[in-house]
């Protein structure tokens, strides 16, 4: 048995409408808070849109579950510094997300060149709003497996140099190079790590045939990268913390000639991390990774309630309802070694 302070998810996609109602309970039963990504269609680019989205999340929440959505703004070429300052003083927006235009799901309104967001970044640096980065270049000549590494050299290194006081989360890091960059960067630079990047390498994309449910962005990398992520997440370095990037897509949009990027893991998020930490022989570090470091990084109080996991094998179903459609969860029809038992929210 493993009892932990209730964790938070520092990177999550909740979608909207009936899809939101289908996936939100999975997160709310495990996590006290989650940083909700703004890549809706249209994207959440203003404080008012974020407020309305937050209200829709709260009204979709089952009444027995307490849960606090921490909202984010979607940065565009035109985000004015005044919107950043309004976000910071809103009390419910914790960051702004940088999607390089074209990098991933619903990123076409993203940033086309970094200079365009320098005024917004300056306002973020001044006000303390966190920059959350999807760290991949989109240049078509760059190999898809190199996009994160090249982003560090071409973009991120310069941003952290220009804005030394800016708080930056390098989201869903996938490479050894990203781990090394975050370790060596100035204070205030952190990273989230997903369960799939801790548990799988890129062979999982082609195991016996093409596996669309293992496809996400940034794409899975080599075993040497996975090992570096495990080492970082299970180390005592406070810069690495939990962010699932759970990203549901309807089954037919993934099992498709041009399948969407995203892995749904919210049904078993903490259990999957527990497996990865157990395999590394470092279950003792799960509490810090899942329940302490993210809150400390964002300057928010740690949670006080507890949750309990038992070492008991279970099998997620082949699919869960997703509005009128269905989603295939991570490990569908296979086993997971841990199970969440306690749901008290005191
Ligand atoms: O795999 C991904 N899915 N990566 C992202 O960056 C976006 C996400 C989504 O929204 O589906
Ligand atoms: Zn994401």
Tab-separated table of C-alpha atoms and ligand atoms in Angstrom:
chain	number	residue	atom	x	y	z
A	1	UNK	CA	0.000	0.000	0.000
A	2	UNK	CA	1.169	3.490	-0.788
A	3	UNK	CA	-0.388	6.591	0.774
A	4	UNK	CA	0.478	9.948	-0.727
A	5	UNK	CA	-0.560	13.544	-0.380
A	6	UNK	CA	-3.218	14.090	-3.043
A	7	UNK	CA	-1.318	14.955	-6.249
A	8	UNK	CA	-1.886	17.614	-8.919
A	9	UNK	CA	-1.648	17.254	-12.691
A	10	UNK	CA	0.419	20.135	-14.074
A	11	UNK	CA	-0.494	19.484	-17.742
A	12	UNK	CA	-3.892	18.245	-18.873
A	13	UNK	CA	-6.293	18.415	-21.831
A	14	UNK	CA	-9.950	18.401	-20.807
A	15	UNK	CA	-11.599	19.370	-24.138
A	16	UNK	CA	-15.107	20.821	-23.946
A	17	UNK	CA	-18.855	20.059	-23.918
A	18	UNK	CA	-19.813	16.394	-23.747
A	19	UNK	CA	-16.172	15.346	-24.130
A	20	UNK	CA	-15.251	17.403	-21.069
A	21	UNK	CA	-18.050	15.809	-19.051
A	22	UNK	CA	-16.786	12.332	-20.022
A	23	UNK	CA	-13.135	12.787	-19.070
A	24	UNK	CA	-13.184	15.235	-16.136
A	25	UNK	CA	-14.287	12.717	-13.439
A	26	UNK	CA	-11.221	10.558	-14.117
A	27	UNK	CA	-8.897	13.424	-13.264
A	28	UNK	CA	-10.992	14.816	-10.402
A	29	UNK	CA	-11.002	11.503	-8.554
A	30	UNK	CA	-7.192	11.444	-8.366
A	31	UNK	CA	-5.984	15.008	-8.494
A	32	UNK	CA	-6.829	18.077	-6.405
A	33	UNK	CA	-5.869	20.500	-9.180
A	34	UNK	CA	-4.841	20.402	-12.809
A	35	UNK	CA	-3.352	22.903	-15.224
A	36	UNK	CA	-5.842	22.900	-18.081
A	37	UNK	CA	-4.450	23.417	-21.569
A	38	UNK	CA	-6.042	26.122	-23.731
A	39	UNK	CA	-5.958	24.422	-27.160
A	40	UNK	CA	-9.693	24.405	-27.765
A	41	UNK	CA	-11.168	25.386	-31.071
A	42	UNK	CA	-11.226	28.417	-31.009
A	43	UNK	CA	-8.317	28.664	-28.543
A	44	UNK	CA	-8.547	30.216	-25.083
A	45	UNK	CA	-6.700	33.455	-25.856
A	46	UNK	CA	-8.228	35.877	-23.347
A	47	UNK	CA	-9.020	36.094	-19.652
A	48	UNK	CA	-12.733	36.195	-20.463
A	49	UNK	CA	-12.544	32.998	-22.541
A	50	UNK	CA	-10.562	31.325	-19.755
A	51	UNK	CA	-13.151	32.406	-17.191
A	52	UNK	CA	-15.987	30.988	-19.290
A	53	UNK	CA	-14.069	27.717	-19.877
A	54	UNK	CA	-13.360	27.434	-16.152
A	55	UNK	CA	-17.067	27.897	-15.422
A	56	UNK	CA	-17.935	25.126	-17.899
A	57	UNK	CA	-15.404	22.817	-16.208
A	58	UNK	CA	-16.808	23.541	-12.751
A	59	UNK	CA	-20.368	22.964	-13.901
A	60	UNK	CA	-19.374	19.604	-15.478
A	61	UNK	CA	-17.849	18.450	-12.214
A	62	UNK	CA	-19.723	15.692	-10.358
A	63	UNK	CA	-20.971	17.223	-7.095
A	64	UNK	CA	-19.111	14.722	-4.884
A	65	UNK	CA	-15.697	15.687	-6.249
A	66	UNK	CA	-13.722	18.767	-5.242
A	67	UNK	CA	-11.329	19.882	-7.956
A	68	UNK	CA	-9.666	23.136	-8.906
A	69	UNK	CA	-8.925	23.834	-12.555
A	70	UNK	CA	-5.874	26.069	-12.985
A	71	UNK	CA	-6.331	27.886	-16.254
A	72	UNK	CA	-3.897	28.891	-19.000
A	73	UNK	CA	-3.943	31.382	-21.852
A	74	UNK	CA	-3.051	30.395	-25.398
A	75	UNK	CA	-0.290	32.733	-26.612
A	76	UNK	CA	-0.630	34.139	-30.104
A	77	UNK	CA	1.468	36.552	-32.154
A	78	UNK	CA	-0.867	39.270	-30.931
A	79	UNK	CA	-1.304	38.597	-27.207
A	80	UNK	CA	-1.080	42.073	-25.641
A	81	UNK	CA	0.911	42.603	-22.426
A	82	UNK	CA	-2.295	43.992	-20.883
A	83	UNK	CA	-3.959	40.560	-21.288
A	84	UNK	CA	-0.997	38.956	-19.506
A	85	UNK	CA	-1.302	41.376	-16.601
A	86	UNK	CA	-5.074	40.769	-16.434
A	87	UNK	CA	-4.421	37.011	-16.433
A	88	UNK	CA	-1.972	37.316	-13.582
A	89	UNK	CA	-4.387	39.329	-11.467
A	90	UNK	CA	-7.380	37.079	-12.310
A	91	UNK	CA	-6.409	34.667	-9.536
A	92	UNK	CA	-7.375	31.599	-11.604
A	93	UNK	CA	-4.895	31.735	-14.514
A	94	UNK	CA	-1.456	30.353	-13.707
A	95	UNK	CA	0.319	30.457	-17.047
A	96	UNK	CA	0.363	31.048	-20.770
A	97	UNK	CA	1.097	28.291	-23.247
A	98	UNK	CA	3.435	28.651	-26.164
A	99	UNK	CA	2.461	26.477	-29.105
A	100	UNK	CA	4.737	26.987	-32.094
A	101	UNK	CA	2.248	27.366	-34.975
A	102	UNK	CA	1.538	23.969	-36.505
A	103	UNK	CA	3.350	21.924	-33.845
A	104	UNK	CA	0.396	19.850	-32.630
A	105	UNK	CA	-3.371	19.508	-32.105
A	106	UNK	CA	-5.139	22.875	-32.597
A	107	UNK	CA	-1.929	24.861	-32.799
A	108	UNK	CA	-2.625	26.704	-36.066
A	109	UNK	CA	-3.296	29.930	-34.115
A	110	UNK	CA	0.050	29.502	-32.323
A	111	UNK	CA	3.166	31.618	-32.426
A	112	UNK	CA	4.838	32.052	-35.828
A	113	UNK	CA	8.079	33.632	-34.574
A	114	UNK	CA	9.370	34.288	-31.093
A	115	UNK	CA	9.993	38.014	-31.533
A	116	UNK	CA	6.250	38.417	-31.871
A	117	UNK	CA	5.723	37.326	-28.255
A	118	UNK	CA	8.618	39.201	-26.660
A	119	UNK	CA	6.286	41.950	-25.329
A	120	UNK	CA	4.047	39.286	-23.765
A	121	UNK	CA	7.052	37.424	-22.332
A	122	UNK	CA	8.340	40.629	-20.802
A	123	UNK	CA	4.988	41.135	-19.084
A	124	UNK	CA	5.072	37.507	-17.911
A	125	UNK	CA	8.552	37.929	-16.513
A	126	UNK	CA	7.475	41.048	-14.639
A	127	UNK	CA	4.210	39.680	-13.314
A	128	UNK	CA	5.287	36.110	-12.535
A	129	UNK	CA	2.908	34.318	-14.919
A	130	UNK	CA	4.487	30.986	-15.922
A	131	UNK	CA	5.416	30.274	-19.555
A	132	UNK	CA	4.446	26.728	-20.533
A	133	UNK	CA	6.275	25.576	-23.629
A	134	UNK	CA	5.455	22.977	-26.252
A	135	UNK	CA	9.088	22.532	-27.213
A	136	UNK	CA	9.210	21.414	-30.817
A	137	UNK	CA	10.270	23.214	-33.969
A	138	UNK	CA	7.906	22.832	-36.887
A	139	UNK	CA	10.355	23.357	-39.763
A	140	UNK	CA	9.472	20.554	-42.201
A	141	UNK	CA	13.106	19.711	-42.948
A	142	UNK	CA	13.766	18.795	-39.303
A	143	UNK	CA	13.368	15.091	-38.571
A	144	UNK	CA	10.334	14.510	-36.349
A	145	UNK	CA	12.474	12.754	-33.717
A	146	UNK	CA	14.835	15.771	-33.553
A	147	UNK	CA	12.224	18.490	-33.164
A	148	UNK	CA	12.567	18.886	-29.408
A	149	UNK	CA	16.358	18.909	-29.445
A	150	UNK	CA	16.458	21.467	-32.261
A	151	UNK	CA	13.887	23.631	-30.431
A	152	UNK	CA	16.269	23.923	-27.490
A	153	UNK	CA	19.094	25.172	-29.721
A	154	UNK	CA	17.048	27.415	-31.966
A	155	UNK	CA	14.461	28.828	-29.557
A	156	UNK	CA	14.437	27.909	-25.893
A	157	UNK	CA	18.066	28.628	-25.009
A	158	UNK	CA	17.621	32.147	-26.359
A	159	UNK	CA	14.315	32.722	-24.528
A	160	UNK	CA	15.714	31.778	-21.131
A	161	UNK	CA	18.797	33.922	-21.799
A	162	UNK	CA	16.744	36.972	-22.771
A	163	UNK	CA	14.253	36.617	-19.933
A	164	UNK	CA	16.297	35.457	-16.938
A	165	UNK	CA	13.495	35.999	-14.430
A	166	UNK	CA	10.801	34.287	-16.517
A	167	UNK	CA	9.396	31.089	-15.018
A	168	UNK	CA	9.348	28.435	-17.714
A	169	UNK	CA	7.950	24.904	-17.777
A	170	UNK	CA	9.359	22.805	-20.594
A	171	UNK	CA	6.247	20.650	-21.009
A	172	UNK	CA	6.298	16.895	-21.590
A	173	UNK	CA	10.054	16.547	-22.023
A	174	UNK	CA	10.997	13.522	-24.091
A	175	UNK	CA	14.748	13.601	-24.662
A	176	UNK	CA	18.003	13.287	-22.758
A	177	UNK	CA	18.955	16.698	-24.176
A	178	UNK	CA	15.829	18.319	-22.710
A	179	UNK	CA	16.601	16.809	-19.307
A	180	UNK	CA	20.144	18.146	-19.483
A	181	UNK	CA	18.927	21.575	-20.567
A	182	UNK	CA	16.478	21.839	-17.659
A	183	UNK	CA	19.072	20.648	-15.161
A	184	UNK	CA	21.554	23.283	-16.264
A	185	UNK	CA	19.137	26.198	-16.781
A	186	UNK	CA	18.717	29.124	-14.393
A	187	UNK	CA	16.397	28.862	-11.444
A	188	UNK	CA	12.736	29.024	-12.404
A	189	UNK	CA	13.028	26.568	-15.305
A	190	UNK	CA	11.224	23.277	-14.737
A	191	UNK	CA	9.701	20.416	-16.732
A	192	UNK	CA	6.731	18.108	-16.701
A	193	UNK	CA	7.072	14.416	-17.533
A	194	UNK	CA	4.230	12.208	-18.842
A	195	UNK	CA	3.568	8.572	-17.900
A	196	UNK	CA	3.934	7.360	-21.484
A	197	UNK	CA	7.382	8.884	-21.899
A	198	UNK	CA	8.490	7.194	-18.664
A	199	UNK	CA	7.060	3.802	-19.626
A	200	UNK	CA	7.555	3.499	-23.384
A	201	UNK	CA	10.152	4.106	-26.035
A	202	UNK	CA	9.494	4.536	-29.732
A	203	UNK	CA	9.429	0.802	-30.401
A	204	UNK	CA	5.945	0.911	-28.851
A	205	UNK	CA	4.734	2.765	-31.955
A	206	UNK	CA	5.463	-0.240	-34.140
A	207	UNK	CA	4.936	-3.212	-31.848
A	208	UNK	CA	3.577	-5.897	-34.186
A	209	UNK	CA	2.090	-3.215	-36.458
A	210	UNK	CA	1.387	0.502	-36.294
A	211	UNK	CA	-0.042	1.548	-32.923
A	212	UNK	CA	-2.016	4.784	-33.160
A	213	UNK	CA	-2.855	4.761	-29.443
A	214	UNK	CA	0.824	5.171	-28.635
A	215	UNK	CA	1.130	8.229	-30.850
A	216	UNK	CA	1.461	11.586	-29.119
A	217	UNK	CA	3.495	14.734	-29.588
A	218	UNK	CA	6.308	15.090	-28.892
A	219	UNK	CA	6.547	11.547	-30.223
A	220	UNK	CA	8.095	8.760	-28.093
A	221	UNK	CA	11.873	8.667	-28.335
A	222	UNK	CA	14.726	6.171	-27.885
A	223	UNK	CA	15.414	4.002	-24.859
A	224	UNK	CA	18.376	6.228	-23.893
A	225	UNK	CA	15.940	9.135	-23.673
A	226	UNK	CA	13.422	7.193	-21.604
A	227	UNK	CA	16.209	6.258	-19.203
A	228	UNK	CA	17.186	9.917	-18.821
A	229	UNK	CA	13.558	10.831	-18.062
A	230	UNK	CA	13.289	8.095	-15.444
A	231	UNK	CA	16.481	9.256	-13.846
A	232	UNK	CA	15.277	12.878	-13.736
A	233	UNK	CA	11.763	12.142	-12.473
A	234	UNK	CA	12.970	9.797	-9.739
A	235	UNK	CA	15.915	11.979	-8.689
A	236	UNK	CA	15.721	14.554	-5.914
A	237	UNK	CA	15.794	17.426	-8.415
A	238	UNK	CA	12.799	19.712	-7.718
A	239	UNK	CA	12.602	20.843	-11.356
A	240	UNK	CA	10.900	17.692	-12.659
A	241	UNK	CA	7.249	17.103	-11.808
A	242	UNK	CA	4.064	15.365	-12.863
A	243	UNK	CA	2.115	16.448	-15.951
A	244	UNK	CA	0.175	13.701	-17.669
A	245	UNK	CA	-0.612	15.445	-20.965
A	246	UNK	CA	-3.659	13.163	-20.999
A	247	UNK	CA	-5.123	14.104	-24.395
A	248	UNK	CA	-8.301	12.269	-25.384
A	249	UNK	CA	-9.285	11.859	-29.023
A	250	UNK	CA	-12.283	9.865	-30.263
A	251	UNK	CA	-11.276	6.375	-31.359
A	252	UNK	CA	-12.133	6.940	-35.022
A	253	UNK	CA	-9.878	10.017	-35.190
A	254	UNK	CA	-6.899	7.989	-33.954
A	255	UNK	CA	-7.615	4.775	-35.845
A	256	UNK	CA	-7.456	6.711	-39.066
A	257	UNK	CA	-5.247	7.120	-42.147
A	258	UNK	CA	-4.151	10.415	-40.576
A	259	UNK	CA	-4.503	9.744	-36.869
A	260	UNK	CA	-4.530	12.460	-34.186
A	261	UNK	CA	-1.718	12.865	-31.625
A	262	UNK	CA	-2.595	12.277	-27.990
A	263	UNK	CA	-2.743	9.532	-25.370
A	264	UNK	CA	-5.561	9.322	-22.836
A	265	UNK	CA	-4.128	8.358	-19.440
A	266	UNK	CA	-6.386	10.117	-16.926
A	267	UNK	CA	-8.189	6.872	-15.994
A	268	UNK	CA	-4.978	5.519	-14.413
A	269	UNK	CA	-2.521	8.381	-14.283
A	270	UNK	CA	-1.059	7.955	-10.838
A	271	UNK	CA	-1.066	4.170	-11.115
A	272	UNK	CA	1.029	4.405	-14.289
A	273	UNK	CA	3.543	6.704	-12.631
A	274	UNK	CA	3.666	4.304	-9.669
A	275	UNK	CA	4.612	1.500	-12.055
A	276	UNK	CA	7.406	3.560	-13.590
A	277	UNK	CA	8.769	4.595	-10.193
A	278	UNK	CA	8.523	1.042	-8.877
A	279	UNK	CA	10.425	-0.330	-11.890
A	280	UNK	CA	13.143	2.221	-11.130
A	281	UNK	CA	13.200	1.117	-7.480
A	282	UNK	CA	12.249	4.652	-6.403
A	283	UNK	CA	8.656	4.532	-5.160
A	284	UNK	CA	9.879	6.676	-2.283
A	285	UNK	CA	10.248	9.621	-4.695
A	286	UNK	CA	6.709	9.463	-6.111
A	287	UNK	CA	5.317	11.724	-3.401
A	288	UNK	CA	7.747	14.559	-4.234
A	289	UNK	CA	7.240	14.202	-8.002
A	290	UNK	CA	3.454	13.924	-7.880
A	291	UNK	CA	2.417	15.990	-4.882
A	292	UNK	CA	5.072	18.518	-3.911
A	293	UNK	CA	7.388	19.857	-6.602
A	294	UNK	CA	4.759	21.219	-8.989
A	295	UNK	CA	2.960	23.165	-6.273
A	296	UNK	CA	6.278	24.529	-5.037
A	297	UNK	CA	7.281	25.550	-8.568
A	298	UNK	CA	3.997	27.391	-9.156
A	299	UNK	CA	4.140	28.986	-5.700
A	300	UNK	CA	0.885	27.321	-4.620
A	301	UNK	CA	0.224	25.519	-1.345
A	302	UNK	CA	0.707	21.759	-1.267
A	303	UNK	CA	-2.469	19.716	-0.802
A	304	UNK	CA	-3.231	18.272	2.579
A	305	UNK	CA	-5.634	15.392	1.855
A	306	UNK	CA	-4.347	11.907	1.040
A	307	UNK	CA	-4.909	9.178	-1.497
A	308	UNK	CA	-3.958	5.525	-1.346
A	309	UNK	CA	-2.756	3.122	-4.000
A	310	UNK	CA	-2.677	-0.643	-3.573
A	311	UNK	CA	-0.515	-3.034	-5.488
A	312	UNK	CA	-3.314	-4.871	-7.220
A	313	UNK	CA	-3.539	-5.718	-10.894
A	314	UNK	CA	-6.509	-4.527	-12.962
A	315	UNK	CA	-7.380	-4.218	-16.624
A	316	UNK	CA	-8.709	-0.993	-18.141
A	317	UNK	CA	-11.618	-1.607	-20.525
A	318	UNK	CA	-11.246	-1.592	-24.314
A	319	UNK	CA	-12.912	1.837	-24.386
A	320	UNK	CA	-14.672	4.465	-22.283
A	321	UNK	CA	-17.566	6.682	-23.446
A	322	UNK	CA	-16.452	10.041	-24.853
A	323	UNK	CA	-19.568	12.122	-25.474
A	324	UNK	CA	-21.377	10.246	-28.235
A	325	UNK	CA	-18.112	8.555	-29.189
A	326	UNK	CA	-15.506	6.502	-27.362
A	327	UNK	CA	-11.886	6.768	-26.296
A	328	UNK	CA	-9.334	4.008	-26.056
A	329	UNK	CA	-7.436	4.439	-22.789
A	330	UNK	CA	-3.721	3.782	-22.272
A	331	UNK	CA	-3.215	0.029	-21.577
A	332	UNK	CA	-6.746	-0.818	-22.822
A	333	UNK	CA	-7.277	-4.543	-22.288
A	334	UNK	CA	-3.843	-4.917	-20.674
A	335	UNK	CA	-2.857	-4.857	-17.037
A	336	UNK	CA	-1.853	-2.074	-14.666
A	337	UNK	CA	-0.024	-3.019	-11.472
A	338	UNK	CA	-1.448	-0.403	-9.090
A	339	UNK	CA	-4.951	0.699	-8.227
A	340	UNK	CA	-6.233	3.813	-6.519
A	341	UNK	CA	-8.528	2.986	-3.597
A	342	UNK	CA	-9.259	5.936	-1.401
A	343	UNK	CA	-11.186	8.929	-2.602
A	344	UNK	CA	-11.721	11.015	0.495
A	345	UNK	CA	-11.289	14.736	-0.137
A	346	UNK	CA	-10.849	16.268	3.249
B	1	LIG	O1	-0.084	14.423	-28.235
B	1	LIG	C1	-0.486	15.548	-28.019
B	1	LIG	N1	-1.808	15.808	-27.912
B	1	LIG	N2	0.386	16.524	-27.896
B	1	LIG	C2	0.009	17.800	-27.789
B	1	LIG	O2	0.853	18.651	-27.717
B	1	LIG	C3	-1.426	18.171	-27.854
B	1	LIG	C4	-2.269	17.060	-27.437
B	1	LIG	C5	-3.722	17.260	-27.802
B	1	LIG	O3	-4.275	18.323	-27.516
B	1	LIG	O4	-4.310	16.344	-28.354
B	2	LIG	ZN1	-0.432	18.806	-23.999
